[in-house]
Tab-separated table of C-alpha atoms and ligand atoms in Angstrom:
chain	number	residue	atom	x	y	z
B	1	UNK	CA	0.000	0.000	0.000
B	2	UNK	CA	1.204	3.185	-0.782
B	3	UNK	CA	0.540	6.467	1.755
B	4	UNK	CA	0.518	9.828	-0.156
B	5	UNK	CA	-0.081	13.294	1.688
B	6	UNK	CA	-1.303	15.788	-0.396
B	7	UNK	CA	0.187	19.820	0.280
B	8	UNK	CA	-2.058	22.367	-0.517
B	9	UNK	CA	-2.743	26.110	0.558
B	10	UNK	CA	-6.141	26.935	-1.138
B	11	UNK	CA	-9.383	25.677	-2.667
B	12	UNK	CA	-8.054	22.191	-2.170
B	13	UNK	CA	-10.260	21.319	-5.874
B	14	UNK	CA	-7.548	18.962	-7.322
B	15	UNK	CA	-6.696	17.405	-3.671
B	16	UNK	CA	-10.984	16.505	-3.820
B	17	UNK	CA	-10.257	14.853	-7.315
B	18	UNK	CA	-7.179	12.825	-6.249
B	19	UNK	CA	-8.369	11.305	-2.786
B	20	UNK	CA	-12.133	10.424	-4.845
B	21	UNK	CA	-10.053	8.858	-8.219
B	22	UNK	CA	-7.792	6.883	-5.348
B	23	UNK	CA	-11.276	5.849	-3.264
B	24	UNK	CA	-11.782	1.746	-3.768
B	25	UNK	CA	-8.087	1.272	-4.627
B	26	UNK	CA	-6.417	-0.440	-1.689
B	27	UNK	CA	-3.280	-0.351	-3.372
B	28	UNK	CA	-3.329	3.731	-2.611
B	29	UNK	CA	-4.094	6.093	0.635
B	30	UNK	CA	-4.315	9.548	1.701
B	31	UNK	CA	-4.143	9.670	4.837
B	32	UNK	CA	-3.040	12.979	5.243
B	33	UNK	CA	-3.417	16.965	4.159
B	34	UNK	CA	-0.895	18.798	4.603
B	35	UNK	CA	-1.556	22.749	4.423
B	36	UNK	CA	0.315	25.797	5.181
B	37	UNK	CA	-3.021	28.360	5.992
B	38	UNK	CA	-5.403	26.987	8.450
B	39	UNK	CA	-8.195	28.678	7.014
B	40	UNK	CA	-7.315	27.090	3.250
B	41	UNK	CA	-10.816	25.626	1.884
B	42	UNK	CA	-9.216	22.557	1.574
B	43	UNK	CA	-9.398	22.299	5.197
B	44	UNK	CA	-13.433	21.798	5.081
B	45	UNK	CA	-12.533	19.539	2.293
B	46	UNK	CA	-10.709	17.063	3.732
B	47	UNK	CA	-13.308	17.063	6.821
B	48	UNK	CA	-15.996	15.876	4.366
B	49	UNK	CA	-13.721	13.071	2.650
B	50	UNK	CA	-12.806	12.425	5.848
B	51	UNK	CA	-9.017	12.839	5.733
B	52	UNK	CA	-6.593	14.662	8.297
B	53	UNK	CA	-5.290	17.785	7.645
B	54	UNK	CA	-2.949	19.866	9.520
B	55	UNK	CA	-1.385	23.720	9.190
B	56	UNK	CA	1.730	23.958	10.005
B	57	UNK	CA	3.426	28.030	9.657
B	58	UNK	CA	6.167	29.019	6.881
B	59	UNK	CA	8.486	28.913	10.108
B	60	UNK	CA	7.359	25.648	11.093
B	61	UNK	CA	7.889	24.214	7.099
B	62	UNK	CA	11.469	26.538	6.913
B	63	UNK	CA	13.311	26.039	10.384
B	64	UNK	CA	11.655	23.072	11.780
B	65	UNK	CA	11.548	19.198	11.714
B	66	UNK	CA	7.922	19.074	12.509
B	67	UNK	CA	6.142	18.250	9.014
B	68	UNK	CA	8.764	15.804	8.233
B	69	UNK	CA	7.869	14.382	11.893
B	70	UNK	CA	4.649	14.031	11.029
B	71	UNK	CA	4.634	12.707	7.644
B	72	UNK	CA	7.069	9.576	9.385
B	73	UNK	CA	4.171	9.123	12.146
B	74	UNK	CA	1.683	8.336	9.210
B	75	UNK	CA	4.092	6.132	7.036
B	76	UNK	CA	4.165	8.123	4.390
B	77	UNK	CA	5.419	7.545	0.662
B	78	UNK	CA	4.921	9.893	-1.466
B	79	UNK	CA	4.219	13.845	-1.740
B	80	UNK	CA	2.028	15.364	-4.323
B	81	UNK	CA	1.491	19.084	-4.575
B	82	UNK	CA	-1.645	20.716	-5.286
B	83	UNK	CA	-1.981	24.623	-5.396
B	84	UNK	CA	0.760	24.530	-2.731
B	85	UNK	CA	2.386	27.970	-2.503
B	86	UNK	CA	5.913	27.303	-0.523
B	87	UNK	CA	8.754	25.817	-1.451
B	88	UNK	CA	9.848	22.294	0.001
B	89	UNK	CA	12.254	22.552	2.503
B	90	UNK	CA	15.366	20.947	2.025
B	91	UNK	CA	14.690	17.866	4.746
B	92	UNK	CA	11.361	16.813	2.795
B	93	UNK	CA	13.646	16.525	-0.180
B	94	UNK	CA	16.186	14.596	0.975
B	95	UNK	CA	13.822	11.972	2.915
B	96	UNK	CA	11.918	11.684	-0.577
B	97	UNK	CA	14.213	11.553	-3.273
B	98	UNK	CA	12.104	11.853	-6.383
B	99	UNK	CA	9.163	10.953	-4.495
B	100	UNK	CA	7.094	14.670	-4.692
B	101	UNK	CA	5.246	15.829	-7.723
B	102	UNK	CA	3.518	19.183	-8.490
B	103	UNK	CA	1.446	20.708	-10.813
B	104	UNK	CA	1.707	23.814	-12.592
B	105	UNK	CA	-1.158	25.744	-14.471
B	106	UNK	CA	0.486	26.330	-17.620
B	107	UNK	CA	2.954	24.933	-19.547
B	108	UNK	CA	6.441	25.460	-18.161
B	109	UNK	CA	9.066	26.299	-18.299
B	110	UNK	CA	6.974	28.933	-19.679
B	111	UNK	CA	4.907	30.842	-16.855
B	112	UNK	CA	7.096	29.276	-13.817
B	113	UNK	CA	9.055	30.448	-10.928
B	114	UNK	CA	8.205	32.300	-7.611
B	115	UNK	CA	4.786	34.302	-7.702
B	116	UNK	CA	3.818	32.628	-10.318
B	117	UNK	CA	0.311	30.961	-8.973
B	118	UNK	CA	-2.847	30.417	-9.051
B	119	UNK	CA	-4.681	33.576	-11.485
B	120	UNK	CA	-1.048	34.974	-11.657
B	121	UNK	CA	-0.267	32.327	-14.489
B	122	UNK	CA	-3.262	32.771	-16.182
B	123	UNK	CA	-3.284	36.255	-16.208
B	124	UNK	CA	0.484	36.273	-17.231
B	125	UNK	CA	-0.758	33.718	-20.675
B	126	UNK	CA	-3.121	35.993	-21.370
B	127	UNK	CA	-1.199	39.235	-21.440
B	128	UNK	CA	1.900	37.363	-23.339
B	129	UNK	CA	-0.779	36.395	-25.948
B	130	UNK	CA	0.004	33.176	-26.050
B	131	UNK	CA	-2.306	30.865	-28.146
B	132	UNK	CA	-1.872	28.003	-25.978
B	133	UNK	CA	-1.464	26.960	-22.263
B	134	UNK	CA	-2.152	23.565	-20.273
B	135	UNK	CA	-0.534	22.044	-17.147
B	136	UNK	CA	3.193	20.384	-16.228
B	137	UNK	CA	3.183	18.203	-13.869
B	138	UNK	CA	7.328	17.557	-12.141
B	139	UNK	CA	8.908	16.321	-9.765
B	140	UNK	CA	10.482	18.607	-7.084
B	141	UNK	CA	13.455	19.938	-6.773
B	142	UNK	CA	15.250	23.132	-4.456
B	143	UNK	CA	13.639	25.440	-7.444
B	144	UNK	CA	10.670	26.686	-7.860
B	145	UNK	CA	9.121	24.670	-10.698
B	146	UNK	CA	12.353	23.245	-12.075
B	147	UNK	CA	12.290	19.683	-11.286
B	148	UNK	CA	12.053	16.715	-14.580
B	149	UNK	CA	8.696	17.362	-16.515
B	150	UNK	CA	6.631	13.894	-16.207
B	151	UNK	CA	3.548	15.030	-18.036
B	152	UNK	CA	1.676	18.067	-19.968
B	153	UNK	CA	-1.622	18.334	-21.100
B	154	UNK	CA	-2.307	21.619	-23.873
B	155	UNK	CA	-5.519	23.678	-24.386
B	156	UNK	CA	-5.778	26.318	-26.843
B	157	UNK	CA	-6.132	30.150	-25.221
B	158	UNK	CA	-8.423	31.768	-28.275
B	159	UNK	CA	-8.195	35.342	-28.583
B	160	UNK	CA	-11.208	36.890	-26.768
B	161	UNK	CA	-10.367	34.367	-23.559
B	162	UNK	CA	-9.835	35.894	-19.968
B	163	UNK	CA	-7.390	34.794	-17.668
B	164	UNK	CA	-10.831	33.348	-15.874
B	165	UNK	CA	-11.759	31.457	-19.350
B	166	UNK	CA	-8.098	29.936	-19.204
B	167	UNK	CA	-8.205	28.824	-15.707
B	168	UNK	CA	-11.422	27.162	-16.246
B	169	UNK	CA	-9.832	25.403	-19.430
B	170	UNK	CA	-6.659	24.542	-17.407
B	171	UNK	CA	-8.714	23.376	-14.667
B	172	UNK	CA	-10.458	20.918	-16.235
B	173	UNK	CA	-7.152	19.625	-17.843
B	174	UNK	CA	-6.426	19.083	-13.758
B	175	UNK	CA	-9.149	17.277	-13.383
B	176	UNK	CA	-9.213	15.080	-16.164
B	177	UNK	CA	-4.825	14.003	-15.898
B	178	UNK	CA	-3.569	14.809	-12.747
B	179	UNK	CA	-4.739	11.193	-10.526
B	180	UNK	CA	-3.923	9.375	-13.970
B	181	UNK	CA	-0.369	10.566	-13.866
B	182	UNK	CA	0.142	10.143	-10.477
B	183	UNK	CA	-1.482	6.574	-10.874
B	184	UNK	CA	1.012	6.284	-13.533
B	185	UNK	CA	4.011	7.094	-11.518
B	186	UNK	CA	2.973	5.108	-8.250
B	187	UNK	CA	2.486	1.764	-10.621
B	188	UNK	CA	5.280	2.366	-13.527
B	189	UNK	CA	2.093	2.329	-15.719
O	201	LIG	C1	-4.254	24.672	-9.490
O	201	LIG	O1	-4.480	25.393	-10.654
O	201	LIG	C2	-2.844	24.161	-9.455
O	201	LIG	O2	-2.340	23.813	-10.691
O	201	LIG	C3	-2.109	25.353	-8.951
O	201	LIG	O3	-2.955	25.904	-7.967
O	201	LIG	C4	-4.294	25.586	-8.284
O	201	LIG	C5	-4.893	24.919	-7.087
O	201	LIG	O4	-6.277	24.780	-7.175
O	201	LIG	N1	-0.778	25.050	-8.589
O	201	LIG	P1	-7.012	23.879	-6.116
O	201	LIG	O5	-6.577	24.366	-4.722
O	201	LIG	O6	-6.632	22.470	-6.343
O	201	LIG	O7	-8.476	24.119	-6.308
């Protein structure tokens, strides 16, 4: 069986999509949400899928051993990132050598790097004119969005689109590949 925590500091949408694709499959578990704002959405979330999830503070992440502590406690294998907005601290990635994934809203290394989140991405396709954007999803590394691509997924940005029209697009590309890939990766599928 493998244990995955999911980070995540907002909504919490894709984190709802991964723990229901991964629901029936006793190969897979989430035991555990791992957030960095205690009033994230994905909070209420995880109380309805009925899941654990925890805050723990930048300085707790940055200087401490605490989230590493607790990921230990629940036997936990791997690390997937969902709309998380810090960077992994050093000690996560050495006790899970290519063992973390994220996603990123657009297709990198276009649109990456620090600050660039959430409507920030979208907003930044829009306003570069590209005709196209989609989602990466990597592995982690010390950088911001640098780690080995694994996957991307393209949808077309059309020329009247707003940044909102493009998240919704990019969104649903979420939806639809993000459990798939990680499936993928867990099983060498
Ligand atoms: C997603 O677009 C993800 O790619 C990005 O942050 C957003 C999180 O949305 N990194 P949600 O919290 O899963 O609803």
């Amino acid at each position: 069986m493998i244990r995955i925590a999911i980070l995540a500091s907002g909504s919490g949408s894709n984190a709802e999509n991964i723990v229901n694709y991964f629901k029936g499959n006793d190969a897979v578990a989430i035991p555990l949400i791992i957030s960095n704002k205690k009033d994230a959405y994905v909070h209420e979330r995880a109380k309805k899928l009925n899941i654990e999830s925890v805050t723990f503070s930048k300085n707790d992440f940055e200087t401490t051993s605490l989230v590493l502590d607790r990921m230990k406690e629940n036997d936990i294998d791997f690390i997937v990132l969902a709309g998380f907005l810090l960077k992994v601290p050093e000690n996560i990635l050495r006790a899970y050598p290519d063992k973390i994934i994220n996603i990123h809203p657009a297709l990198l290394p276009k649109h990456g790097g620090k600050g660039m989140y959430g409507d920030n991405v979208h907003k930044a396709v829009v306003e570069a004119g590209d005709k196209e954007s989609g989602i990466t999803i990597h592995y982690v590394n010390e950088n911001y969005d640098e780690g080995a691509i694994v996957f991307q997924a393209k949808c077309p940005v059309d020329k009247d689109d707003t940044y909102e029209d493009v998240a919704k697009k990019v969104h649903a590309l979420e939806y639809t590949h993000f459990p798939i890939v990680i499936d993928k990766i867990l099983f060498n599928k």
